[in-house]
PDB file of C-alpha atoms and ligand atoms in Angstrom:
ATOM      1  CA  MET W   1       8.460 -39.555 -16.246  1.00 57.00           C
ATOM      2  CA  THR W   2       5.633 -37.709 -14.556  1.00 63.00           C
ATOM      3  CA  THR W   3       6.342 -37.260 -10.859  1.00 70.00           C
ATOM      4  CA  PRO W   4       4.244 -35.499  -8.232  1.00 65.00           C
ATOM      5  CA  ASP W   5       6.649 -32.544  -8.605  1.00 66.00           C
ATOM      6  CA  THR W   6       6.201 -32.158 -12.340  1.00 73.00           C
ATOM      7  CA  ILE W   7       2.420 -32.323 -12.257  1.00 83.00           C
ATOM      8  CA  GLN W   8       2.308 -29.203 -10.078  1.00 85.00           C
ATOM      9  CA  PRO W   9       1.743 -25.980 -12.041  1.00 88.00           C
ATOM     10  CA  ALA W  10       4.996 -24.043 -12.414  1.00 88.00           C
ATOM     11  CA  HIS W  11       3.662 -21.134 -10.354  1.00 91.00           C
ATOM     12  CA  ARG W  12       3.271 -23.163  -7.145  1.00 90.00           C
ATOM     13  CA  HIS W  13       6.110 -21.228  -5.525  1.00 94.00           C
ATOM     14  CA  LEU W  14       6.560 -18.012  -3.587  1.00 96.00           C
ATOM     15  CA  TRP W  15       5.279 -15.057  -5.644  1.00 98.00           C
ATOM     16  CA  SER W  16       4.040 -17.498  -8.282  1.00 97.00           C
ATOM     17  CA  GLY W  17       7.627 -18.451  -9.064  1.00 96.00           C
ATOM     18  CA  PHE W  18       8.749 -14.888  -9.890  1.00 97.00           C
ATOM     19  CA  SER W  19      10.974 -14.678  -6.816  1.00 97.00           C
ATOM     20  CA  THR W  20      14.627 -13.956  -7.583  1.00 97.00           C
ATOM     21  CA  ASP W  21      17.799 -12.530  -6.025  1.00 96.00           C
ATOM     22  CA  ASP W  22      18.365 -10.394  -9.114  1.00 96.00           C
ATOM     23  CA  PRO W  23      19.110  -6.816  -7.983  1.00 96.00           C
ATOM     24  CA  LYS W  24      17.592  -5.647 -11.291  1.00 96.00           C
ATOM     25  CA  ALA W  25      14.205  -7.197 -10.482  1.00 97.00           C
ATOM     26  CA  GLU W  26      11.318  -4.897 -11.411  1.00 97.00           C
ATOM     27  CA  ILE W  27       9.636  -5.439  -8.051  1.00 98.00           C
ATOM     28  CA  GLY W  28      11.090  -5.259  -4.539  1.00 98.00           C
ATOM     29  CA  VAL W  29       9.060  -6.521  -1.566  1.00 98.00           C
ATOM     30  CA  LEU W  30       9.541  -5.873   2.134  1.00 98.00           C
ATOM     31  CA  GLY W  31       7.330  -7.030   5.012  1.00 98.00           C
ATOM     32  CA  VAL W  32       6.877  -4.798   8.033  1.00 98.00           C
ATOM     33  CA  PRO W  33       4.985  -6.993  10.514  1.00 97.00           C
ATOM     34  CA  PHE W  34       4.395  -4.375  13.191  1.00 95.00           C
ATOM     35  CA  ASP W  35       0.993  -3.791  14.798  1.00 93.00           C
ATOM     36  CA  GLY W  36       2.086  -1.995  17.951  1.00 87.00           C
ATOM     37  CA  ALA W  37       0.078   1.077  16.965  1.00 78.00           C
ATOM     38  CA  THR W  38      -3.216  -0.659  16.263  1.00 77.00           C
ATOM     39  CA  SER W  39      -5.811   1.051  18.405  1.00 74.00           C
ATOM     40  CA  PHE W  40      -8.579  -1.551  18.249  1.00 81.00           C
ATOM     41  CA  ARG W  41      -8.159  -5.135  17.032  1.00 86.00           C
ATOM     42  CA  LYS W  42      -4.666  -6.426  16.331  1.00 90.00           C
ATOM     43  CA  GLY W  43      -3.271  -9.079  13.998  1.00 96.00           C
ATOM     44  CA  ALA W  44      -1.764  -7.040  11.148  1.00 96.00           C
ATOM     45  CA  SER W  45       1.656  -8.395  12.107  1.00 96.00           C
ATOM     46  CA  PHE W  46       0.616 -11.706  10.540  1.00 97.00           C
ATOM     47  CA  ALA W  47      -0.173 -10.222   7.139  1.00 98.00           C
ATOM     48  CA  PRO W  48       3.205 -10.479   5.355  1.00 98.00           C
ATOM     49  CA  SER W  49       3.544 -14.187   6.109  1.00 98.00           C
ATOM     50  CA  LYS W  50      -0.093 -14.921   5.202  1.00 98.00           C
ATOM     51  CA  ILE W  51       0.145 -13.009   1.921  1.00 98.00           C
ATOM     52  CA  ARG W  52       3.340 -14.840   0.965  1.00 98.00           C
ATOM     53  CA  GLU W  53       1.779 -18.159   1.953  1.00 98.00           C
ATOM     54  CA  LEU W  54      -1.046 -17.596  -0.528  1.00 98.00           C
ATOM     55  CA  THR W  55       1.087 -16.429  -3.478  1.00 98.00           C
ATOM     56  CA  PRO W  56       1.784 -19.939  -4.873  1.00 97.00           C
ATOM     57  CA  HIS W  57      -1.958 -20.068  -5.518  1.00 95.00           C
ATOM     58  CA  ALA W  58      -2.098 -16.713  -7.319  1.00 96.00           C
ATOM     59  CA  SER W  59      -2.303 -17.105 -11.067  1.00 95.00           C
ATOM     60  CA  PRO W  60       0.766 -15.729 -12.915  1.00 96.00           C
ATOM     61  CA  SER W  61      -1.284 -13.347 -15.038  1.00 96.00           C
ATOM     62  CA  THR W  62      -3.278 -10.158 -14.766  1.00 97.00           C
ATOM     63  CA  GLU W  63      -7.057 -10.207 -14.526  1.00 97.00           C
ATOM     64  CA  GLU W  64      -7.243  -9.557 -18.274  1.00 95.00           C
ATOM     65  CA  GLY W  65      -5.083 -12.544 -19.112  1.00 95.00           C
ATOM     66  CA  ILE W  66      -1.798 -10.787 -19.736  1.00 94.00           C
ATOM     67  CA  SER W  67       0.987 -13.164 -18.746  1.00 96.00           C
ATOM     68  CA  LEU W  68       3.405 -12.014 -16.078  1.00 97.00           C
ATOM     69  CA  ALA W  69       6.062 -14.415 -17.420  1.00 96.00           C
ATOM     70  CA  GLY W  70       9.512 -12.910 -17.094  1.00 96.00           C
ATOM     71  CA  LEU W  71       8.592 -10.660 -14.171  1.00 97.00           C
ATOM     72  CA  ARG W  72      11.181 -10.618 -11.387  1.00 98.00           C
ATOM     73  CA  VAL W  73      10.252 -10.096  -7.750  1.00 98.00           C
ATOM     74  CA  ARG W  74      12.960  -9.663  -5.141  1.00 98.00           C
ATOM     75  CA  ASP W  75      11.613 -10.316  -1.661  1.00 98.00           C
ATOM     76  CA  TYR W  76      13.734  -8.840   1.119  1.00 98.00           C
ATOM     77  CA  GLY W  77      11.846 -10.677   3.852  1.00 98.00           C
ATOM     78  CA  ASP W  78      10.531  -8.934   6.937  1.00 98.00           C
ATOM     79  CA  VAL W  79      11.856  -6.274   9.288  1.00 98.00           C
ATOM     80  CA  PHE W  80      11.519  -8.265  12.474  1.00 95.00           C
ATOM     81  CA  VAL W  81       9.759  -6.495  15.292  1.00 91.00           C
ATOM     82  CA  ASP W  82      11.865  -4.715  17.871  1.00 91.00           C
ATOM     83  CA  LEU W  83      10.362  -3.706  21.225  1.00 90.00           C
ATOM     84  CA  ASP W  84      11.997  -0.298  20.907  1.00 93.00           C
ATOM     85  CA  TRP W  85       9.539   1.489  18.634  1.00 92.00           C
ATOM     86  CA  LYS W  86      11.860   4.364  17.704  1.00 93.00           C
ATOM     87  CA  ARG W  87      14.720   2.014  16.843  1.00 96.00           C
ATOM     88  CA  TYR W  88      12.345  -0.200  14.857  1.00 96.00           C
ATOM     89  CA  PHE W  89      11.167   2.666  12.681  1.00 97.00           C
ATOM     90  CA  LYS W  90      14.807   3.628  12.031  1.00 98.00           C
ATOM     91  CA  THR W  91      15.497   0.045  10.922  1.00 98.00           C
ATOM     92  CA  VAL W  92      12.406   0.029   8.675  1.00 98.00           C
ATOM     93  CA  GLU W  93      13.550   3.284   7.090  1.00 98.00           C
ATOM     94  CA  ALA W  94      17.040   1.899   6.454  1.00 98.00           C
ATOM     95  CA  ARG W  95      15.817  -1.450   5.085  1.00 98.00           C
ATOM     96  CA  ALA W  96      13.294   0.271   2.806  1.00 98.00           C
ATOM     97  CA  GLN W  97      16.005   2.211   0.970  1.00 98.00           C
ATOM     98  CA  GLN W  98      17.286  -0.889  -0.811  1.00 96.00           C
ATOM     99  CA  VAL W  99      13.778  -1.921  -1.829  1.00 98.00           C
ATOM    100  CA  LEU W 100      13.177   1.513  -3.327  1.00 98.00           C
ATOM    101  CA  ASN W 101      15.906   0.857  -5.904  1.00 97.00           C
ATOM    102  CA  HIS W 102      13.455  -1.350  -7.784  1.00 98.00           C
ATOM    103  CA  HIS W 103      10.991   0.022 -10.307  1.00 97.00           C
ATOM    104  CA  LEU W 104       8.194  -0.607  -7.799  1.00 98.00           C
ATOM    105  CA  ALA W 105       8.619  -1.176  -4.064  1.00 98.00           C
ATOM    106  CA  ILE W 106       5.826  -3.132  -2.406  1.00 98.00           C
ATOM    107  CA  PHE W 107       5.599  -2.935   1.357  1.00 98.00           C
ATOM    108  CA  LEU W 108       3.420  -5.310   3.346  1.00 98.00           C
ATOM    109  CA  GLY W 109       2.224  -3.985   6.712  1.00 97.00           C
ATOM    110  CA  GLY W 110       1.734  -4.110   9.516  1.00 96.00           C
ATOM    111  CA  ASP W 111      -0.519  -1.377  10.783  1.00 96.00           C
ATOM    112  CA  HIS W 112      -0.670   2.030   9.134  1.00 97.00           C
ATOM    113  CA  SER W 113       2.038   3.522  11.357  1.00 96.00           C
ATOM    114  CA  VAL W 114       4.630   1.653   9.269  1.00 97.00           C
ATOM    115  CA  THR W 115       3.943   4.073   6.421  1.00 98.00           C
ATOM    116  CA  ILE W 116       5.666   6.756   8.543  1.00 98.00           C
ATOM    117  CA  PRO W 117       9.214   5.301   8.258  1.00 98.00           C
ATOM    118  CA  LEU W 118       8.485   3.971   4.765  1.00 98.00           C
ATOM    119  CA  THR W 119       7.610   7.427   3.449  1.00 98.00           C
ATOM    120  CA  ARG W 120      10.669   8.886   5.178  1.00 98.00           C
ATOM    121  CA  ALA W 121      12.774   6.479   3.130  1.00 98.00           C
ATOM    122  CA  PHE W 122      10.742   7.313   0.024  1.00 98.00           C
ATOM    123  CA  SER W 123      11.156  11.042   0.554  1.00 98.00           C
ATOM    124  CA  ALA W 124      14.930  10.615   0.743  1.00 98.00           C
ATOM    125  CA  ALA W 125      15.014   8.392  -2.352  1.00 98.00           C
ATOM    126  CA  VAL W 126      12.967  10.696  -4.590  1.00 97.00           C
ATOM    127  CA  ASN W 127      14.684  13.347  -6.629  1.00 92.00           C
ATOM    128  CA  GLY W 128      12.290  16.288  -6.401  1.00 96.00           C
ATOM    129  CA  LYS W 129       8.687  16.378  -5.283  1.00 98.00           C
ATOM    130  CA  PHE W 130       6.520  13.386  -4.556  1.00 98.00           C
ATOM    131  CA  GLY W 131       2.786  12.851  -4.276  1.00 98.00           C
ATOM    132  CA  MET W 132       0.804  10.615  -1.999  1.00 98.00           C
ATOM    133  CA  ILE W 133      -2.456   8.732  -2.548  1.00 98.00           C
ATOM    134  CA  HIS W 134      -4.021   7.563   0.700  1.00 98.00           C
ATOM    135  CA  ILE W 135      -6.772   4.998   0.157  1.00 98.00           C
ATOM    136  CA  ASP W 136      -8.428   4.410   3.505  1.00 98.00           C
ATOM    137  CA  ALA W 137     -11.652   4.658   5.495  1.00 98.00           C
ATOM    138  CA  HIS W 138      -9.807   7.089   7.763  1.00 98.00           C
ATOM    139  CA  LEU W 139      -7.726  10.209   7.194  1.00 98.00           C
ATOM    140  CA  ASP W 140      -4.951   9.280   9.630  1.00 97.00           C
ATOM    141  CA  LEU W 141      -4.354  13.016  10.001  1.00 97.00           C
ATOM    142  CA  ALA W 142      -4.306  13.329  13.801  1.00 95.00           C
ATOM    143  CA  ASP W 143      -1.289  15.162  15.181  1.00 95.00           C
ATOM    144  CA  THR W 144      -1.168  12.778  18.136  1.00 93.00           C
ATOM    145  CA  PHE W 145      -3.331   9.783  19.006  1.00 92.00           C
ATOM    146  CA  GLU W 146      -3.352   7.793  22.217  1.00 89.00           C
ATOM    147  CA  GLY W 147      -0.378   9.865  23.340  1.00 90.00           C
ATOM    148  CA  SER W 148       1.813   9.111  20.319  1.00 91.00           C
ATOM    149  CA  ARG W 149       2.856  11.019  17.224  1.00 92.00           C
ATOM    150  CA  TRP W 150       3.581   7.718  15.509  1.00 91.00           C
ATOM    151  CA  SER W 151       0.133   6.205  15.835  1.00 90.00           C
ATOM    152  CA  HIS W 152      -1.529   4.678  12.796  1.00 92.00           C
ATOM    153  CA  ALA W 153      -3.963   7.600  13.141  1.00 93.00           C
ATOM    154  CA  CYS W 154      -1.127  10.118  12.535  1.00 94.00           C
ATOM    155  CA  THR W 155       0.425   8.780   9.338  1.00 97.00           C
ATOM    156  CA  GLN W 156      -0.441  11.607   6.966  1.00 97.00           C
ATOM    157  CA  ARG W 157       0.438  14.350   9.458  1.00 97.00           C
ATOM    158  CA  ARG W 158       3.932  12.884   9.612  1.00 97.00           C
ATOM    159  CA  VAL W 159       4.056  12.540   5.820  1.00 98.00           C
ATOM    160  CA  LEU W 160       3.177  16.219   5.410  1.00 98.00           C
ATOM    161  CA  GLU W 161       6.204  17.101   7.574  1.00 98.00           C
ATOM    162  CA  LEU W 162       8.547  15.590   4.980  1.00 98.00           C
ATOM    163  CA  PRO W 163      10.467  18.214   2.972  1.00 98.00           C
ATOM    164  CA  ASN W 164       9.449  17.291  -0.588  1.00 97.00           C
ATOM    165  CA  ILE W 165       5.682  16.860  -0.488  1.00 98.00           C
ATOM    166  CA  ASP W 166       3.171  19.703  -0.754  1.00 98.00           C
ATOM    167  CA  PRO W 167      -0.330  19.360   0.713  1.00 97.00           C
ATOM    168  CA  GLN W 168      -1.921  19.789  -2.736  1.00 97.00           C
ATOM    169  CA  HIS W 169      -0.187  16.570  -3.761  1.00 98.00           C
ATOM    170  CA  LEU W 170      -1.919  14.498  -1.090  1.00 98.00           C
ATOM    171  CA  ALA W 171      -5.140  12.784  -2.197  1.00 98.00           C
ATOM    172  CA  PHE W 172      -7.525  10.764  -0.062  1.00 98.00           C
ATOM    173  CA  VAL W 173      -9.949   8.182  -1.432  1.00 98.00           C
ATOM    174  CA  GLY W 174     -12.503   6.063   0.435  1.00 98.00           C
ATOM    175  CA  ILE W 175     -12.823   8.234   3.537  1.00 98.00           C
ATOM    176  CA  ARG W 176     -15.898   7.777   5.730  1.00 98.00           C
ATOM    177  CA  SER W 177     -14.766   8.624   9.240  1.00 98.00           C
ATOM    178  CA  PHE W 178     -13.474  11.919  10.631  1.00 97.00           C
ATOM    179  CA  MET W 179     -12.098  13.065  13.967  1.00 96.00           C
ATOM    180  CA  ASP W 180     -12.590  16.719  14.952  1.00 96.00           C
ATOM    181  CA  ASP W 181      -8.919  17.663  14.818  1.00 94.00           C
ATOM    182  CA  GLU W 182      -8.638  16.081  11.374  1.00 97.00           C
ATOM    183  CA  SER W 183     -11.592  18.118  10.115  1.00 97.00           C
ATOM    184  CA  GLU W 184     -10.015  21.272  11.548  1.00 97.00           C
ATOM    185  CA  PHE W 185      -6.738  20.482   9.821  1.00 97.00           C
ATOM    186  CA  LEU W 186      -8.517  19.923   6.512  1.00 97.00           C
ATOM    187  CA  ALA W 187     -10.444  23.183   6.886  1.00 98.00           C
ATOM    188  CA  GLY W 188      -7.061  24.936   7.018  1.00 97.00           C
ATOM    189  CA  HIS W 189      -5.810  23.020   3.962  1.00 97.00           C
ATOM    190  CA  PRO W 190      -8.484  23.187   1.270  1.00 97.00           C
ATOM    191  CA  GLU W 191      -5.842  22.205  -1.312  1.00 97.00           C
ATOM    192  CA  ILE W 192      -5.898  18.616   0.004  1.00 97.00           C
ATOM    193  CA  GLU W 193      -8.403  16.570  -2.030  1.00 95.00           C
ATOM    194  CA  VAL W 194     -10.671  14.252  -0.087  1.00 98.00           C
ATOM    195  CA  HIS W 195     -12.804  11.796  -2.054  1.00 98.00           C
ATOM    196  CA  THR W 196     -15.116  10.134   0.404  1.00 98.00           C
ATOM    197  CA  ALA W 197     -16.497   6.639  -0.088  1.00 98.00           C
ATOM    198  CA  ARG W 198     -19.834   8.321  -0.786  1.00 98.00           C
ATOM    199  CA  ASP W 199     -18.220  10.499  -3.492  1.00 98.00           C
ATOM    200  CA  VAL W 200     -17.046   7.296  -5.137  1.00 98.00           C
ATOM    201  CA  HIS W 201     -20.551   5.871  -4.897  1.00 98.00           C
ATOM    202  CA  VAL W 202     -22.257   8.987  -6.273  1.00 98.00           C
ATOM    203  CA  GLN W 203     -19.702  10.075  -8.923  1.00 98.00           C
ATOM    204  CA  GLY W 204     -18.248   6.724  -9.917  1.00 98.00           C
ATOM    205  CA  ILE W 205     -14.651   5.640  -9.465  1.00 98.00           C
ATOM    206  CA  GLU W 206     -13.585   6.731 -12.965  1.00 98.00           C
ATOM    207  CA  LYS W 207     -14.332  10.374 -12.235  1.00 98.00           C
ATOM    208  CA  VAL W 208     -12.574  10.212  -8.885  1.00 98.00           C
ATOM    209  CA  ALA W 209      -9.562   8.471 -10.443  1.00 98.00           C
ATOM    210  CA  LEU W 210      -9.241  11.156 -13.138  1.00 98.00           C
ATOM    211  CA  SER W 211      -9.393  13.855 -10.485  1.00 98.00           C
ATOM    212  CA  VAL W 212      -6.620  12.180  -8.473  1.00 98.00           C
ATOM    213  CA  VAL W 213      -4.433  11.811 -11.560  1.00 98.00           C
ATOM    214  CA  LYS W 214      -4.969  15.471 -12.449  1.00 98.00           C
ATOM    215  CA  GLN W 215      -4.163  16.594  -8.922  1.00 98.00           C
ATOM    216  CA  LEU W 216      -0.857  14.726  -8.885  1.00 98.00           C
ATOM    217  CA  GLN W 217       0.400  15.849 -12.286  1.00 95.00           C
ATOM    218  CA  GLY W 218       3.825  17.382 -12.020  1.00 92.00           C
ATOM    219  CA  VAL W 219       5.286  15.366  -9.167  1.00 97.00           C
ATOM    220  CA  ASN W 220       8.324  13.210  -9.867  1.00 97.00           C
ATOM    221  CA  ALA W 221       7.126  10.108  -8.027  1.00 98.00           C
ATOM    222  CA  VAL W 222       4.024   8.830  -6.290  1.00 98.00           C
ATOM    223  CA  TYR W 223       3.606   6.695  -3.185  1.00 98.00           C
ATOM    224  CA  VAL W 224       0.302   4.824  -2.871  1.00 98.00           C
ATOM    225  CA  THR W 225      -0.749   3.635   0.550  1.00 98.00           C
ATOM    226  CA  LEU W 226      -3.656   1.216   0.650  1.00 98.00           C
ATOM    227  CA  ASP W 227      -5.216   0.699   4.044  1.00 98.00           C
ATOM    228  CA  ILE W 228      -7.323  -2.367   3.415  1.00 98.00           C
ATOM    229  CA  ASP W 229     -10.101  -0.844   5.557  1.00 98.00           C
ATOM    230  CA  ALA W 230     -10.840   1.428   2.598  1.00 98.00           C
ATOM    231  CA  LEU W 231     -12.656  -1.612   1.282  1.00 98.00           C
ATOM    232  CA  ASP W 232     -16.102  -2.333   2.616  1.00 98.00           C
ATOM    233  CA  PRO W 233     -16.021  -4.982   5.368  1.00 98.00           C
ATOM    234  CA  ALA W 234     -17.899  -7.196   2.906  1.00 98.00           C
ATOM    235  CA  TYR W 235     -14.709  -7.288   0.800  1.00 98.00           C
ATOM    236  CA  ALA W 236     -12.164  -6.980   3.594  1.00 98.00           C
ATOM    237  CA  PRO W 237     -13.572  -7.994   6.973  1.00 98.00           C
ATOM    238  CA  ALA W 238     -10.192  -8.711   8.546  1.00 98.00           C
ATOM    239  CA  THR W 239      -8.921  -5.349   9.616  1.00 97.00           C
ATOM    240  CA  GLY W 240      -8.414  -3.658  12.945  1.00 95.00           C
ATOM    241  CA  THR W 241     -10.756  -0.702  12.498  1.00 94.00           C
ATOM    242  CA  PRO W 242     -13.500  -1.655  10.029  1.00 97.00           C
ATOM    243  CA  GLU W 243     -16.034   0.915   8.777  1.00 98.00           C
ATOM    244  CA  ALA W 244     -19.170  -0.035   6.869  1.00 98.00           C
ATOM    245  CA  GLY W 245     -20.110   1.692   3.616  1.00 98.00           C
ATOM    246  CA  GLY W 246     -16.779   1.328   1.858  1.00 98.00           C
ATOM    247  CA  LEU W 247     -15.244   0.755  -1.549  1.00 98.00           C
ATOM    248  CA  SER W 248     -15.424  -2.462  -3.510  1.00 98.00           C
ATOM    249  CA  THR W 249     -12.301  -4.338  -4.579  1.00 98.00           C
ATOM    250  CA  ARG W 250     -13.342  -3.408  -8.126  1.00 98.00           C
ATOM    251  CA  ASP W 251     -13.301   0.321  -7.230  1.00 98.00           C
ATOM    252  CA  VAL W 252      -9.764   0.063  -5.883  1.00 98.00           C
ATOM    253  CA  LEU W 253      -8.536  -1.893  -8.909  1.00 98.00           C
ATOM    254  CA  GLU W 254     -10.044   0.639 -11.331  1.00 98.00           C
ATOM    255  CA  LEU W 255      -8.619   3.563  -9.357  1.00 98.00           C
ATOM    256  CA  LEU W 256      -5.145   2.058  -9.288  1.00 98.00           C
ATOM    257  CA  ARG W 257      -5.278   1.058 -12.948  1.00 98.00           C
ATOM    258  CA  GLU W 258      -5.758   4.733 -13.826  1.00 98.00           C
ATOM    259  CA  VAL W 259      -3.145   5.902 -11.329  1.00 98.00           C
ATOM    260  CA  PHE W 260      -0.452   3.410 -12.408  1.00 98.00           C
ATOM    261  CA  SER W 261      -1.107   4.142 -16.076  1.00 97.00           C
ATOM    262  CA  ASN W 262      -0.759   7.897 -15.732  1.00 97.00           C
ATOM    263  CA  LEU W 263       1.586   8.594 -12.833  1.00 98.00           C
ATOM    264  CA  SER W 264       5.047   7.453 -11.827  1.00 97.00           C
ATOM    265  CA  VAL W 265       4.097   5.185  -8.925  1.00 98.00           C
ATOM    266  CA  ARG W 266       7.281   3.960  -7.253  1.00 98.00           C
ATOM    267  CA  ALA W 267       5.913   2.518  -4.013  1.00 98.00           C
ATOM    268  CA  LEU W 268       2.759   0.746  -2.902  1.00 98.00           C
ATOM    269  CA  ASP W 269       2.076  -0.322   0.622  1.00 98.00           C
ATOM    270  CA  VAL W 270      -0.794  -2.519   1.716  1.00 98.00           C
ATOM    271  CA  VAL W 271      -1.474  -2.232   5.417  1.00 98.00           C
ATOM    272  CA  GLU W 272      -3.934  -3.258   8.144  1.00 97.00           C
ATOM    273  CA  VAL W 273      -4.708  -6.732   6.775  1.00 98.00           C
ATOM    274  CA  SER W 274      -5.265  -8.805   9.925  1.00 98.00           C
ATOM    275  CA  PRO W 275      -5.312 -12.535   9.055  1.00 98.00           C
ATOM    276  CA  PRO W 276      -6.470 -13.758  12.501  1.00 97.00           C
ATOM    277  CA  LEU W 277      -9.719 -11.798  11.983  1.00 97.00           C
ATOM    278  CA  ASP W 278     -10.299 -13.170   8.493  1.00 98.00           C
ATOM    279  CA  HIS W 279     -12.812 -15.529   6.915  1.00 97.00           C
ATOM    280  CA  ALA W 280     -11.472 -17.836   4.196  1.00 98.00           C
ATOM    281  CA  ASP W 281      -8.532 -15.414   3.699  1.00 98.00           C
ATOM    282  CA  ILE W 282     -10.885 -13.047   1.839  1.00 98.00           C
ATOM    283  CA  THR W 283      -8.979  -9.951   2.980  1.00 98.00           C
ATOM    284  CA  SER W 284      -5.514 -11.295   2.101  1.00 98.00           C
ATOM    285  CA  VAL W 285      -6.842 -12.417  -1.258  1.00 98.00           C
ATOM    286  CA  ALA W 286      -8.050  -8.851  -1.956  1.00 98.00           C
ATOM    287  CA  ALA W 287      -4.588  -7.534  -1.090  1.00 98.00           C
ATOM    288  CA  ILE W 288      -2.959 -10.090  -3.389  1.00 98.00           C
ATOM    289  CA  LYS W 289      -5.232  -9.147  -6.289  1.00 98.00           C
ATOM    290  CA  VAL W 290      -4.199  -5.518  -6.010  1.00 98.00           C
ATOM    291  CA  ILE W 291      -0.516  -6.471  -5.764  1.00 98.00           C
ATOM    292  CA  TYR W 292      -0.669  -8.775  -8.796  1.00 98.00           C
ATOM    293  CA  GLU W 293      -2.444  -6.188 -10.916  1.00 98.00           C
ATOM    294  CA  ALA W 294       0.311  -3.751  -9.907  1.00 98.00           C
ATOM    295  CA  PHE W 295       2.808  -6.371 -11.096  1.00 98.00           C
ATOM    296  CA  GLY W 296       0.992  -6.336 -14.420  1.00 97.00           C
ATOM    297  CA  TRP W 297       0.988  -2.541 -14.770  1.00 96.00           C
ATOM    298  CA  VAL W 298       4.726  -2.387 -14.022  1.00 96.00           C
ATOM    299  CA  HIS W 299       5.469  -5.344 -16.282  1.00 92.00           C
ATOM    300  CA  ALA W 300       3.587  -3.708 -19.165  1.00 87.00           C
ATOM    301  CA  LYS W 301       5.568  -0.464 -18.773  1.00 79.00           C
ATOM    302  CA  ASP W 302       8.894  -2.295 -18.492  1.00 71.00           C
ATOM    303  CA  SER W 303       8.138  -4.328 -21.617  1.00 67.00           C
ATOM    304  CA  VAL W 304       7.837  -1.048 -23.502  1.00 59.00           C
ATOM    305  CA  ASN W 305      10.795   0.632 -21.771  1.00 55.00           C
ATOM    306  CA  PRO W 306      13.127  -2.090 -20.461  1.00 52.00           C
ATOM    307  CA  GLN W 307      15.553  -0.960 -17.726  1.00 49.00           C
TER     308      GLN W 307
HETATM  309 MN1   MN Q 401      -5.220   3.943   7.923  1.00 97.55          MN
END
């Protein structure tokens, strides 16, 4: 008999029905709903719940029609916010370790400061050197910002203090805003590659993607951090610190397609999505598209080399 339950498409569940408790799941997910470091407009703390809420409406396939059937996603829930910032980051770091056991860890921010404890966990989990791809309108390279070393404007300075990353293995894409101390830091580190949003416009994303892949050859694992403000506000209006003149969703998908195909990406975070600032969930939907394509890239690799 056809009941209202059976006429619903099978994917009308969390993570399109791929959610599982299986510790061998290809994908691990952790939400970090913290926006205590946001310097302008807040709301990123609502992103993990909004993104999950929309996943039953995400098609269980890649954009090219490759089925994701059989994919397993283990969602570890959120690291609930603690008013003690230092203690919170310690908890995030500890909770992230488990998620990093999966082929790909996906972290849902939160503002960009959450990448600080997440990369600490990543650094400890990686055997050997790791590389970092920072896709953002901003460098987040300030040593301190608004009196804190843990601001969302300081993320990459803290990452560069980790023991197993070298500056030449840090790549920026989408940049279109600089602070003086960041420019000074970059002048002292010419080995760090910065691909501005204008570079992407002038050279094309394929050329930039190939350059990033070449730069990160030789590292054992790669962490990709996607600040949604890398996208132009036309594609991602709901973010705390928007900057006009940015990347398209297409640019980011093409960049990541190249990166996932050629490098050992073990973690992807998507930060600074601020649902209260959104229109028709356009920004969350962009985040979900990137995440689901990443599912597809991992699924394709695991089909060839099952764990
Ligand atoms: Mn950022």
